[in-house]
XYZ file of C-alpha atoms in Angstrom:
666
model
C -68.360 -3.699 2.187
C -72.157 -3.657 1.918
C -71.982 -3.371 -1.874
C -69.494 -6.243 -2.071
C -71.807 -8.450 -0.028
C -74.765 -7.522 -2.232
C -72.687 -8.249 -5.337
C -71.729 -11.665 -3.949
C -75.344 -12.428 -3.083
C -76.544 -11.511 -6.586
C -73.814 -13.690 -8.132
C -74.687 -16.598 -5.853
C -78.400 -16.535 -6.692
C -77.796 -15.778 -10.374
C -75.340 -18.608 -11.010
C -77.446 -20.946 -8.842
C -80.567 -20.212 -10.873
C -78.679 -20.887 -14.114
C -77.191 -24.177 -12.900
C -80.476 -25.403 -11.431
C -82.202 -24.610 -14.742
C -79.563 -26.375 -16.868
C -79.390 -29.460 -14.653
C -83.192 -29.631 -14.473
C -83.198 -30.235 -18.230
C -81.360 -33.508 -17.632
C -83.408 -34.316 -14.517
C -80.730 -33.683 -11.901
C -82.073 -32.425 -8.520
C -81.769 -28.697 -7.719
C -79.621 -29.542 -4.704
C -76.772 -30.633 -7.000
C -77.204 -27.451 -9.025
C -76.602 -25.323 -5.917
C -73.464 -27.295 -5.016
C -72.105 -27.000 -8.579
C -72.777 -23.248 -8.488
C -70.779 -23.001 -5.256
C -67.892 -24.905 -6.817
C -67.821 -22.582 -9.850
C -67.949 -19.228 -8.037
C -66.018 -20.198 -4.893
C -62.319 -19.758 -4.087
C -61.551 -23.290 -5.327
C -63.254 -22.655 -8.695
C -63.126 -19.431 -10.695
C -62.744 -17.391 -7.500
C -65.570 -14.974 -8.316
C -66.539 -14.862 -4.620
C -63.565 -14.880 -2.255
C -65.145 -13.933 1.076
C -67.511 -16.796 1.918
C -68.099 -15.940 5.581
C -71.294 -13.911 5.028
C -72.709 -16.611 2.762
C -71.973 -19.248 5.400
C -73.829 -17.226 8.050
C -76.940 -17.041 5.881
C -76.541 -20.749 5.075
C -76.668 -21.525 8.800
C -80.082 -19.849 8.914
C -81.181 -22.194 6.131
C -80.234 -25.246 8.175
C -82.107 -23.846 11.172
C -85.277 -23.241 9.145
C -85.079 -26.693 7.549
C -84.856 -28.445 10.903
C -87.669 -26.234 12.187
C -90.049 -27.348 9.409
C -89.009 -30.984 9.927
C -89.876 -30.648 13.617
C -93.311 -29.279 12.706
C -93.936 -32.182 10.322
C -92.673 -34.773 12.786
C -94.500 -33.966 16.054
C -93.751 -35.219 19.562
C -95.936 -38.301 19.155
C -93.919 -39.457 16.145
C -90.682 -38.790 18.018
C -91.784 -40.992 20.920
C -92.657 -43.772 18.489
C -89.080 -43.891 17.182
C -87.226 -43.496 20.494
C -85.766 -47.000 20.075
C -84.445 -46.008 16.666
C -82.881 -42.846 18.088
C -81.103 -44.699 20.893
C -80.312 -48.097 19.357
C -80.054 -47.228 15.680
C -78.395 -43.844 16.140
C -76.081 -44.989 18.923
C -75.049 -48.095 17.022
C -74.430 -46.162 13.798
C -72.172 -43.595 15.473
C -70.226 -46.222 17.449
C -69.766 -48.665 14.540
C -68.710 -45.905 12.150
C -66.146 -44.482 14.571
C -64.677 -47.950 15.242
C -64.540 -48.937 11.565
C -63.047 -45.661 10.321
C -60.558 -45.512 13.214
C -59.339 -49.033 12.416
C -58.952 -48.391 8.692
C -57.305 -45.001 9.220
C -54.821 -46.347 11.763
C -53.831 -49.089 9.331
C -52.913 -46.357 6.811
C -51.640 -43.514 9.018
C -50.393 -45.200 12.226
C -51.664 -42.124 14.084
C -54.210 -42.935 16.802
C -55.327 -39.328 17.395
C -55.851 -38.584 13.716
C -57.583 -41.936 13.102
C -60.036 -41.442 15.953
C -60.757 -37.879 14.857
C -61.467 -39.054 11.296
C -63.906 -41.516 12.844
C -65.671 -38.609 14.556
C -65.887 -36.694 11.254
C -67.231 -39.664 9.304
C -69.853 -40.677 11.876
C -72.098 -37.688 11.149
C -74.472 -37.650 8.154
C -76.131 -34.704 6.430
C -79.341 -33.875 8.258
C -80.078 -30.976 5.895
C -79.712 -32.868 2.608
C -81.314 -36.169 3.652
C -84.356 -34.510 5.211
C -84.807 -32.176 2.259
C -84.841 -35.097 -0.184
C -87.203 -37.092 2.064
C -89.563 -34.134 2.422
C -89.694 -33.538 -1.327
C -90.432 -37.221 -1.928
C -93.034 -37.346 0.876
C -91.127 -40.193 2.580
C -90.527 -38.854 6.101
C -93.339 -41.107 7.380
C -92.155 -44.141 5.402
C -90.375 -46.898 7.372
C -86.952 -45.965 5.975
C -87.733 -42.258 6.507
C -88.452 -42.797 10.199
C -85.242 -44.793 10.599
C -83.170 -42.062 8.942
C -84.746 -39.315 11.032
C -84.110 -41.263 14.239
C -80.431 -41.819 13.430
C -79.966 -38.181 12.365
C -81.462 -36.935 15.644
C -78.954 -38.989 17.623
C -76.094 -37.714 15.460
C -77.109 -34.109 16.139
C -77.122 -34.881 19.859
C -73.548 -36.189 19.505
C -72.105 -33.042 17.903
C -71.336 -31.218 21.158
C -69.891 -34.247 23.045
C -67.612 -34.995 20.086
C -66.433 -31.386 20.048
C -65.742 -31.539 23.791
C -63.558 -34.611 23.225
C -61.349 -32.853 20.636
C -59.048 -31.300 23.303
C -58.295 -34.785 24.615
C -57.172 -35.858 21.127
C -54.951 -32.783 20.850
C -53.198 -33.693 24.099
C -54.756 -30.908 26.162
C -56.939 -33.256 28.184
C -60.683 -33.136 28.706
C -62.626 -31.631 31.579
C -64.987 -34.419 32.738
C -66.878 -32.047 35.017
C -67.554 -29.726 32.093
C -68.699 -32.696 29.998
C -71.157 -33.885 32.656
C -72.424 -30.343 33.194
C -73.021 -29.917 29.466
C -75.087 -33.114 29.345
C -77.120 -31.995 32.357
C -77.779 -28.621 30.756
C -78.780 -30.327 27.510
C -81.314 -32.579 29.240
C -82.684 -29.627 31.192
C -83.189 -27.410 28.147
C -84.858 -30.256 26.221
C -87.271 -30.817 29.116
C -87.945 -27.074 29.289
C -88.694 -26.856 25.578
C -91.039 -29.847 25.684
C -92.938 -28.410 28.658
C -93.331 -25.149 26.763
C -94.979 -27.037 23.923
C -97.860 -27.956 26.220
C -98.282 -24.940 28.496
C -96.773 -21.812 26.937
C -96.638 -21.805 23.139
C -100.285 -22.801 22.408
C -101.581 -19.970 24.622
C -99.097 -17.499 23.120
C -99.999 -18.375 19.522
C -103.702 -18.327 20.330
C -103.426 -14.705 21.452
C -101.295 -13.812 18.444
C -103.804 -15.298 16.008
C -106.639 -13.379 17.639
C -104.997 -10.125 16.517
C -105.694 -11.239 12.911
C -102.288 -9.860 11.929
C -100.420 -12.094 9.488
C -97.242 -10.093 10.003
C -97.360 -10.599 13.775
C -97.955 -14.332 13.363
C -94.966 -14.690 11.006
C -92.666 -12.694 13.287
C -93.795 -14.738 16.300
C -93.045 -18.026 14.532
C -89.583 -16.800 13.487
C -88.856 -15.657 17.052
C -89.854 -19.084 18.432
C -87.668 -20.825 15.833
C -84.521 -18.713 16.065
C -84.939 -18.004 19.792
C -85.154 -21.686 20.708
C -82.168 -22.474 18.483
C -80.148 -19.724 20.138
C -81.200 -20.852 23.612
C -80.168 -24.464 23.024
C -76.819 -23.374 21.560
C -76.137 -21.379 24.740
C -76.635 -24.559 26.761
C -74.245 -26.648 24.682
C -76.551 -28.094 21.987
C -76.419 -27.401 18.259
C -78.492 -24.674 16.618
C -80.075 -27.226 14.309
C -81.244 -29.434 17.175
C -82.731 -26.386 18.895
C -84.624 -25.514 15.719
C -85.908 -29.094 15.518
C -87.174 -28.864 19.103
C -88.863 -25.534 18.258
C -90.652 -27.266 15.391
C -91.821 -30.009 17.757
C -93.223 -27.299 20.039
C -95.216 -25.721 17.180
C -96.402 -29.141 15.968
C -98.409 -29.608 19.172
C -100.547 -26.528 18.445
C -103.408 -26.161 15.963
C -101.401 -23.542 14.073
C -98.668 -25.867 12.786
C -99.889 -25.923 9.152
C -100.072 -22.135 8.954
C -96.598 -21.823 10.499
C -95.181 -24.207 7.895
C -96.791 -22.278 5.037
C -95.409 -18.963 6.305
C -91.860 -20.196 6.857
C -91.392 -22.270 3.663
C -90.372 -19.383 1.308
C -87.630 -18.312 3.735
C -86.453 -21.894 4.254
C -86.082 -22.632 0.530
C -84.119 -19.445 -0.132
C -81.678 -19.890 2.751
C -81.260 -23.625 2.071
C -80.079 -22.765 -1.428
C -77.343 -20.640 0.142
C -76.375 -23.529 2.419
C -75.728 -25.867 -0.498
C -73.844 -23.138 -2.358
C -71.606 -22.639 0.695
C -70.879 -26.387 0.739
C -69.786 -26.224 -2.903
C -67.466 -23.297 -2.133
C -65.400 -25.538 0.140
C -64.160 -27.678 -2.747
C -60.657 -27.002 -4.070
C -60.800 -28.123 -7.707
C -57.006 -27.880 -7.979
C -56.540 -30.414 -5.181
C -59.085 -32.790 -6.726
C -57.426 -32.522 -10.147
C -54.041 -33.484 -8.680
C -55.200 -36.119 -6.214
C -58.308 -37.520 -7.919
C -57.375 -41.229 -7.425
C -56.959 -40.657 -3.680
C -60.190 -38.650 -3.507
C -62.052 -41.374 -5.399
C -60.827 -44.075 -3.016
C -61.768 -41.936 -0.004
C -65.274 -41.306 -1.372
C -65.874 -45.010 -2.046
C -64.523 -45.980 1.382
C -66.788 -43.465 3.136
C -69.878 -44.611 1.243
C -69.268 -48.315 1.846
C -68.292 -48.031 5.527
C -71.146 -45.677 6.421
C -73.750 -47.679 4.502
C -72.703 -50.925 6.206
C -72.522 -49.352 9.669
C -75.952 -47.730 9.384
C -77.512 -50.883 7.919
C -76.213 -53.085 10.731
C -77.216 -50.525 13.365
C -80.880 -50.205 12.406
C -81.523 -53.913 11.865
C -82.796 -54.332 15.481
C -85.281 -51.460 15.040
C -86.170 -51.591 11.333
C -89.094 -53.627 10.087
C -87.044 -55.578 7.526
C -83.592 -55.966 6.040
C -84.797 -54.095 2.940
C -85.652 -51.055 5.070
C -82.306 -51.348 6.886
C -80.323 -51.344 3.635
C -82.389 -48.444 2.293
C -81.624 -46.507 5.469
C -77.925 -47.341 5.358
C -77.479 -46.206 1.759
C -79.396 -42.994 2.455
C -77.090 -42.095 5.378
C -73.813 -42.893 3.616
C -72.692 -39.262 3.150
C -70.729 -36.906 5.420
C -72.762 -34.320 7.354
C -72.630 -30.536 7.466
C -71.716 -30.577 11.169
C -68.579 -32.537 10.284
C -67.209 -29.345 8.704
C -67.630 -27.513 12.013
C -65.927 -30.379 13.821
C -63.143 -30.413 11.202
C -62.503 -26.706 11.756
C -62.153 -27.322 15.505
C -59.759 -30.205 14.850
C -57.715 -28.094 12.455
C -57.383 -25.341 15.067
C -56.227 -27.955 17.578
C -53.608 -29.260 15.133
C -55.127 -32.750 14.785
C -55.812 -32.594 11.041
C -54.009 -30.251 8.656
C -52.721 -29.707 5.139
C -53.452 -32.373 2.567
C -55.518 -34.551 4.918
C -57.819 -31.617 5.636
C -58.363 -30.956 1.919
C -58.853 -34.672 1.283
C -61.604 -34.748 3.899
C -63.302 -31.596 2.522
C -63.233 -32.805 -1.080
C -64.461 -36.326 -0.381
C -67.092 -35.079 2.088
C -68.615 -32.584 -0.337
C -68.674 -35.177 -3.122
C -70.556 -37.641 -0.898
C -73.070 -34.895 -0.065
C -73.537 -34.096 -3.751
C -74.164 -37.800 -4.412
C -76.925 -38.020 -1.768
C -79.907 -37.500 -4.141
C -78.515 -40.237 -6.382
C -77.932 -42.537 -3.403
C -81.512 -42.086 -2.204
C -82.727 -42.792 -5.729
C -80.805 -46.060 -6.126
C -81.436 -47.190 -2.542
C -84.916 -48.697 -3.189
C -83.992 -50.965 -6.144
C -80.666 -51.853 -4.527
C -82.299 -52.865 -1.237
C -84.899 -54.942 -3.035
C -82.268 -56.668 -5.186
C -80.063 -57.504 -2.199
C -82.933 -58.932 -0.126
C -84.964 -60.649 -2.817
C -82.847 -63.812 -2.716
C -79.883 -65.214 -0.879
C -78.790 -65.936 2.700
C -78.882 -62.308 3.885
C -82.665 -62.136 3.901
C -83.073 -65.485 5.642
C -80.457 -64.606 8.274
C -81.640 -61.128 9.209
C -85.374 -61.063 8.500
C -86.631 -62.914 11.516
C -90.435 -63.044 11.357
C -91.943 -62.961 14.816
C -95.019 -64.853 13.657
C -95.515 -67.721 11.264
C -97.198 -66.743 8.022
C -100.899 -67.465 8.023
C -101.008 -71.007 6.697
C -104.707 -71.475 5.934
C -105.309 -72.312 2.273
C -107.368 -69.510 0.760
C -109.032 -68.953 -2.582
C -110.406 -65.685 -4.010
C -109.336 -63.892 -0.844
C -108.164 -60.345 -0.134
C -104.560 -59.555 0.790
C -104.197 -56.413 2.920
C -100.675 -54.949 3.006
C -100.495 -52.664 6.030
C -102.634 -52.674 9.174
C -102.958 -48.984 9.885
C -106.303 -47.192 10.094
C -107.298 -48.077 6.513
C -106.217 -51.690 6.890
C -108.095 -52.134 10.172
C -111.307 -50.642 8.798
C -111.149 -52.837 5.698
C -110.439 -55.958 7.752
C -113.420 -55.218 9.997
C -115.741 -54.819 7.020
C -114.486 -58.003 5.324
C -114.903 -59.925 8.577
C -118.502 -58.756 8.963
C -119.369 -59.692 5.373
C -117.658 -63.077 5.509
C -115.090 -62.361 2.780
C -111.802 -64.222 3.424
C -108.698 -62.100 3.878
C -105.131 -62.113 5.192
C -103.034 -59.203 6.467
C -99.328 -58.429 6.107
C -97.731 -56.053 8.599
C -94.127 -55.072 9.414
C -94.759 -53.974 13.002
C -94.120 -57.071 15.107
C -95.931 -55.628 18.147
C -99.053 -55.047 16.048
C -98.827 -58.576 14.619
C -98.539 -60.164 18.053
C -101.397 -58.095 19.497
C -103.784 -58.682 16.592
C -102.968 -62.393 16.417
C -104.196 -62.723 19.978
C -107.476 -61.152 18.857
C -107.851 -63.761 16.117
C -106.838 -61.633 13.138
C -105.356 -63.590 10.187
C -102.285 -61.360 10.277
C -98.653 -62.241 9.566
C -95.303 -60.517 9.919
C -93.685 -60.012 6.526
C -92.491 -57.600 3.854
C -94.868 -57.477 0.902
C -92.002 -56.466 -1.415
C -90.748 -60.061 -1.095
C -91.969 -62.537 -3.714
C -91.725 -65.408 -1.225
C -93.885 -63.604 1.335
C -96.554 -62.811 -1.265
C -96.587 -66.457 -2.331
C -97.191 -67.539 1.265
C -100.088 -65.097 1.399
C -101.580 -66.794 -1.652
C -101.042 -64.066 -4.230
C -101.541 -66.587 -7.039
C -105.069 -67.446 -5.864
C -106.068 -64.078 -4.364
C -108.808 -61.981 -5.913
C -107.868 -58.536 -4.524
C -104.708 -56.916 -3.155
C -105.067 -53.737 -1.104
C -101.848 -51.781 -0.460
C -102.390 -49.401 2.463
C -98.897 -48.473 3.638
C -97.074 -45.136 3.991
C -93.980 -46.124 2.002
C -94.287 -44.896 -1.630
C -91.171 -46.781 -2.719
C -92.348 -50.085 -1.260
C -95.834 -49.478 -2.664
C -94.501 -49.302 -6.210
C -92.452 -52.466 -5.697
C -95.426 -54.365 -4.272
C -97.695 -53.363 -7.158
C -95.152 -54.314 -9.835
C -94.338 -57.646 -8.168
C -97.960 -58.613 -7.479
C -99.006 -57.790 -11.049
C -96.196 -59.965 -12.392
C -97.132 -62.868 -10.114
C -100.880 -62.702 -10.793
C -102.013 -60.871 -13.957
C -105.680 -61.307 -12.966
C -105.300 -59.828 -9.476
C -107.319 -56.669 -8.781
C -104.921 -54.228 -7.121
C -106.183 -51.274 -5.066
C -103.613 -48.803 -3.752
C -103.830 -45.994 -1.239
C -101.355 -43.201 -1.811
C -100.849 -39.695 -0.456
C -100.498 -37.637 -3.624
C -102.277 -37.366 -6.979
C -98.896 -37.159 -8.733
C -98.274 -40.833 -7.945
C -101.436 -42.060 -9.677
C -100.112 -42.388 -13.229
C -96.900 -44.076 -12.069
C -98.809 -46.656 -10.017
C -101.267 -47.282 -12.837
C -98.405 -47.934 -15.256
C -96.989 -50.487 -12.807
C -100.257 -52.414 -12.796
C -102.564 -50.940 -10.159
C -106.261 -51.118 -11.081
C -107.518 -48.492 -8.653
C -105.503 -45.759 -6.948
C -106.989 -43.708 -4.139
C -104.928 -40.595 -3.409
C -105.715 -39.160 0.013
C -105.351 -35.512 -1.002
C -107.773 -35.993 -3.899
C -110.360 -37.911 -1.902
C -110.403 -35.006 0.533
C -111.261 -32.622 -2.321
C -113.941 -35.044 -3.577
C -115.539 -35.156 -0.144
C -115.512 -31.360 0.077
C -117.110 -30.644 -3.306
C -119.677 -33.448 -2.905
C -120.835 -31.944 0.398
C -121.013 -28.475 -1.100
C -123.128 -29.713 -4.028
C -125.318 -31.721 -1.657
C -125.880 -28.582 0.433
C -127.230 -26.901 -2.718
C -129.595 -29.855 -3.290
C -127.853 -31.141 -6.420
C -129.309 -34.624 -7.053
C -127.223 -37.391 -5.487
C -126.966 -39.324 -8.743
C -125.486 -36.245 -10.457
C -122.897 -35.888 -7.662
C -122.023 -39.594 -7.922
C -121.711 -39.363 -11.716
C -119.315 -36.447 -11.350
C -117.177 -38.294 -8.786
C -117.089 -41.400 -10.976
C -116.144 -39.342 -14.047
C -113.196 -37.823 -12.184
C -112.002 -41.197 -10.954
C -112.345 -42.732 -14.407
C -110.155 -39.928 -15.697
C -107.304 -41.103 -13.444
C -107.706 -38.093 -11.139
C -106.109 -35.830 -13.719
C -108.419 -32.892 -13.177
C -111.852 -31.822 -12.061
C -113.104 -31.839 -15.637
C -116.228 -29.971 -16.666
C -119.458 -31.883 -16.234
C -122.675 -30.053 -16.851
C -124.782 -29.611 -13.739
C -128.496 -28.797 -13.851
C -127.924 -25.340 -12.370
C -130.578 -23.479 -14.329
C -133.342 -24.211 -11.801
C -131.096 -24.366 -8.721
C -132.896 -21.499 -6.994
C -136.294 -22.987 -7.766
C -135.198 -26.411 -6.525
C -133.873 -24.972 -3.284
C -137.189 -23.201 -2.769
C -139.124 -26.413 -3.410
C -136.916 -28.425 -1.076
C -137.328 -25.860 1.684
C -141.133 -26.289 1.506
C -140.927 -30.051 2.135
C -141.062 -31.159 5.747
C -141.144 -34.410 7.671
C -143.314 -35.622 10.503
C -143.654 -38.852 12.475
C -146.713 -40.706 13.779
C -146.835 -43.502 16.393
C -149.292 -46.303 15.694
C -150.712 -46.943 19.171
C -152.195 -50.161 20.505
C -155.720 -50.573 19.139
C -155.190 -48.048 16.337
C -157.421 -48.654 13.284
C -154.250 -48.422 11.115
C -152.796 -51.648 12.521
C -153.165 -54.760 10.414
C -153.664 -52.967 7.106
C -151.332 -52.152 4.210
C -150.280 -48.697 3.079
C -152.170 -49.227 -0.175
C -155.431 -49.636 1.745
C -155.004 -46.209 3.397
C -154.947 -44.190 0.117
C -152.763 -41.746 2.085
C -151.228 -39.862 -0.835
C -154.512 -39.484 -2.697
C -156.463 -38.259 0.347
C -153.811 -36.019 2.008
C -150.852 -35.470 -0.347
C -148.378 -36.833 2.243
C -146.128 -39.883 1.697
C -144.800 -42.538 4.078
C -141.047 -42.609 3.315
C -139.974 -44.934 6.154
C -141.281 -47.055 9.020
C -139.389 -47.572 12.275
C -140.199 -51.016 13.688
C -138.563 -52.542 16.762
C -135.541 -50.231 16.443
C -135.001 -50.961 12.756
C -135.903 -48.835 9.746
C -137.898 -49.928 6.706
C -136.879 -47.466 3.994
C -139.224 -46.692 1.070
C -141.917 -49.192 2.120
C -144.033 -50.619 -0.694
C -147.821 -50.409 -0.884
C -148.060 -53.994 0.345
C -146.239 -53.223 3.621
C -148.535 -53.974 6.566
C -148.702 -51.509 9.443
C -148.282 -52.925 12.946
C -148.943 -51.625 16.426
C -145.879 -49.779 17.780
C -144.724 -48.696 14.318
C -143.525 -45.128 13.846
C -144.479 -43.772 10.423
C -142.138 -41.146 8.919
C -144.121 -38.837 6.648
C -142.915 -36.274 4.100
C -144.836 -33.490 2.404
C -145.809 -29.856 2.607
C -146.917 -28.541 5.987
C -150.608 -28.591 5.058
C -150.275 -32.149 3.667
C -148.798 -33.379 6.926
C -151.544 -31.686 8.946
C -154.235 -33.384 6.825
C -152.464 -36.775 7.218
C -152.383 -36.541 11.031
C -156.077 -35.551 11.141
C -156.868 -38.405 8.760
C -155.131 -40.980 10.998
C -157.212 -39.879 13.994
C -160.569 -39.742 12.162
C -163.221 -42.319 11.339
C -162.413 -41.839 7.644
C -159.596 -44.360 8.001
C -162.044 -47.079 9.009
C -164.379 -46.248 6.139
C -161.606 -46.092 3.493
C -160.234 -49.528 4.150
C -163.620 -51.060 3.255
C -163.805 -49.169 -0.026
C -160.566 -50.219 -1.672
C-alpha cells in the first residue's frame, strides 16, 4: 500500500511537471497544467492513478496552507475595512445566485429540491484558485481584489449552514436547534481566535524566536495553522476558514513575514496536488458524449455567476468597472461545492448524469479562472467606457471639481503618497486636482477644502473633467495594477505632452508601464533598495554627489539592475580617518560682543585659526554656508567646523582683543 501511494505521488508530480513545462511554453498558467495532469492520470482519463483518496487528503492540506498565507497577507485591519463587502457583497452574491440558478433549474427539471440544491452548489466560488491568481499578480490589495476576498470569506462562512440544510432538501427535515447552536459555536470560536491574536500568539512566538531555532519556529507556525483549522472544523466551520483565521492571528505579530517565507514551499507543493485532484474528477467519456450539454452548462454558470456577483458588489465597490471585474473573477464553481455535492449525492438529491454534468462543468469553469481574470480588466473597461450602464450605476457622491485649470497636476489616488504630494503642491502654490474612488474620503477631504472629486480615472470622460488635455503632470498613486495600466494608456492617448509619473509595487511592472506611455515609474520595492544602499554608502562617507549619480544612473536605466558604477574606494580608509578628525562647535554671539556688526570676511577666521563658519542660527532659522559678506549680529549662534585644535584657537580668538585689532587691519 505504501509503495502504491509513493508510485502515485511520483506519477502525479512527474506528469504535473511535464504539463506545466509544456503549457508554460505557450504562456498558459501552471494552475491549468496541474488540472490537465489530473485529467490525464485520473480515473476519467488514462486511469494511471485509480485511488485518489490519498491525493485528495494532501490536496486539502494545500487549501489550508493557501488560506493561511492569505490570512497573513490580509491582516485584521484590512478585514475590518471590507466588512461591508463581506456582509453586503457576499450575502447578496450567495442569495442572488441561489435564486437565479433555482429558477432556471426548475424551468428545466421541474424538481424543486434538485433546483434549490443546484443553487447551493453554484453559489460558491473557488477561494483557492482566485486567491492564488490574485496573489501571483499582486492584486489582493487592489479594489477588485478586496471585493473578491470579501465575497469569498462570506461564501466560506456559508458552507456549513448550506450543508446543514441538505437534510431538509432530502425530506429528512432540519434540526433548527442544531443550526442555531452551530452558529453560536462559530461566533464563539471566531471571537476566541481573534482574542488569541492579541494576547496569546505574540507572546508565544516571541518566546519561540528567542530560542533562535528555525526548526522550532517552523513547527510552531504549522501547529498554529493546522491546529486552528482543526479547532474551527470541530465547531462547525470549514478547515479553510480556520486556516484563514490562523493567518489573521499571525498577521498581528511582528513575525508574519518570516512565517510566510517558511510556509511558502509547503503551500506551493500541496496546492499543486489540490489542482491535480480537481482534474481527476473529470470523466472524459461523459464529456465526449454530452459535450453540447456540458458547454451550455458552463456558459450558463459563467453568465449567471458573473451577473449575480457584479450586481451584489455594486453597493460596496468603488465603480461599475470594479464590480464587473469582481463578477467575472468569481464566475467559477468553488472547491467546497464538491464537498457539498458529495453530501447531496449521499442524501439522494443529485445522482447519475446530473452529478457528472455538475462535476464536468464545475471543473471546466475552475480551469478557465486564470483566463477569466485575464480578460476581466479589458472587458470591464469596455463595458463601462460608454453607454447607459456607466451613467446608471456609477453615482458620483461629489461633483467633479469644476474650476478651470491650466498646467495643473492630476493626482489619481489619495492614499499616503497622494496626500503627501497634495500637501507639498499646496504649500508651493502649484495647482492640482485629486481623483479618488473612496466616497467617504472624498466627502471628508472636500470639507477640508481639498480639490478632490469622486471618479474612476480609467474613464475618458472623468479624465476630461479633470482637465487632462491642459494638465502638465499626471501622478498615478493607486494600488490597482490593472487600473494603473489603463489610466496610463488612456492619459497618454488623450494628451501626448502630459508628463506621467506612476507609483507601482514591483520592478517587473516598469517596462510594461513605460511601453504604455509612463515617463517616470517609481517601484516601491526598488526605492526601498535605493534608500538602503544610499544610507550604507553615506555611512562610509562616499561623497553625496557620487551617491546621487549612482541613483540617477539606475533610474535612467529603467531600474533594470544595479549596474556597475565606479566608486572612489581606493582612499576610503583614508577618507574615513580624515572625516573622523573633523569636529563641530558652536559659539553664541552675546550682547556687546566685538563680533557683532562685522562681516565674516573682516574676521579672517580661517586664516588665523583654521576653523570655518559653516552655518549661522539666527532667530530660529539657519543660514547655511554663509558668504564672506554675511554680517554677524548679536544673538547669532555660529556653527564652526574644523580639527579640535582649530576649534580651540577659534574660541580663544573670539574672546581675545585680537578680534578688535583685526577688523581695523583688513
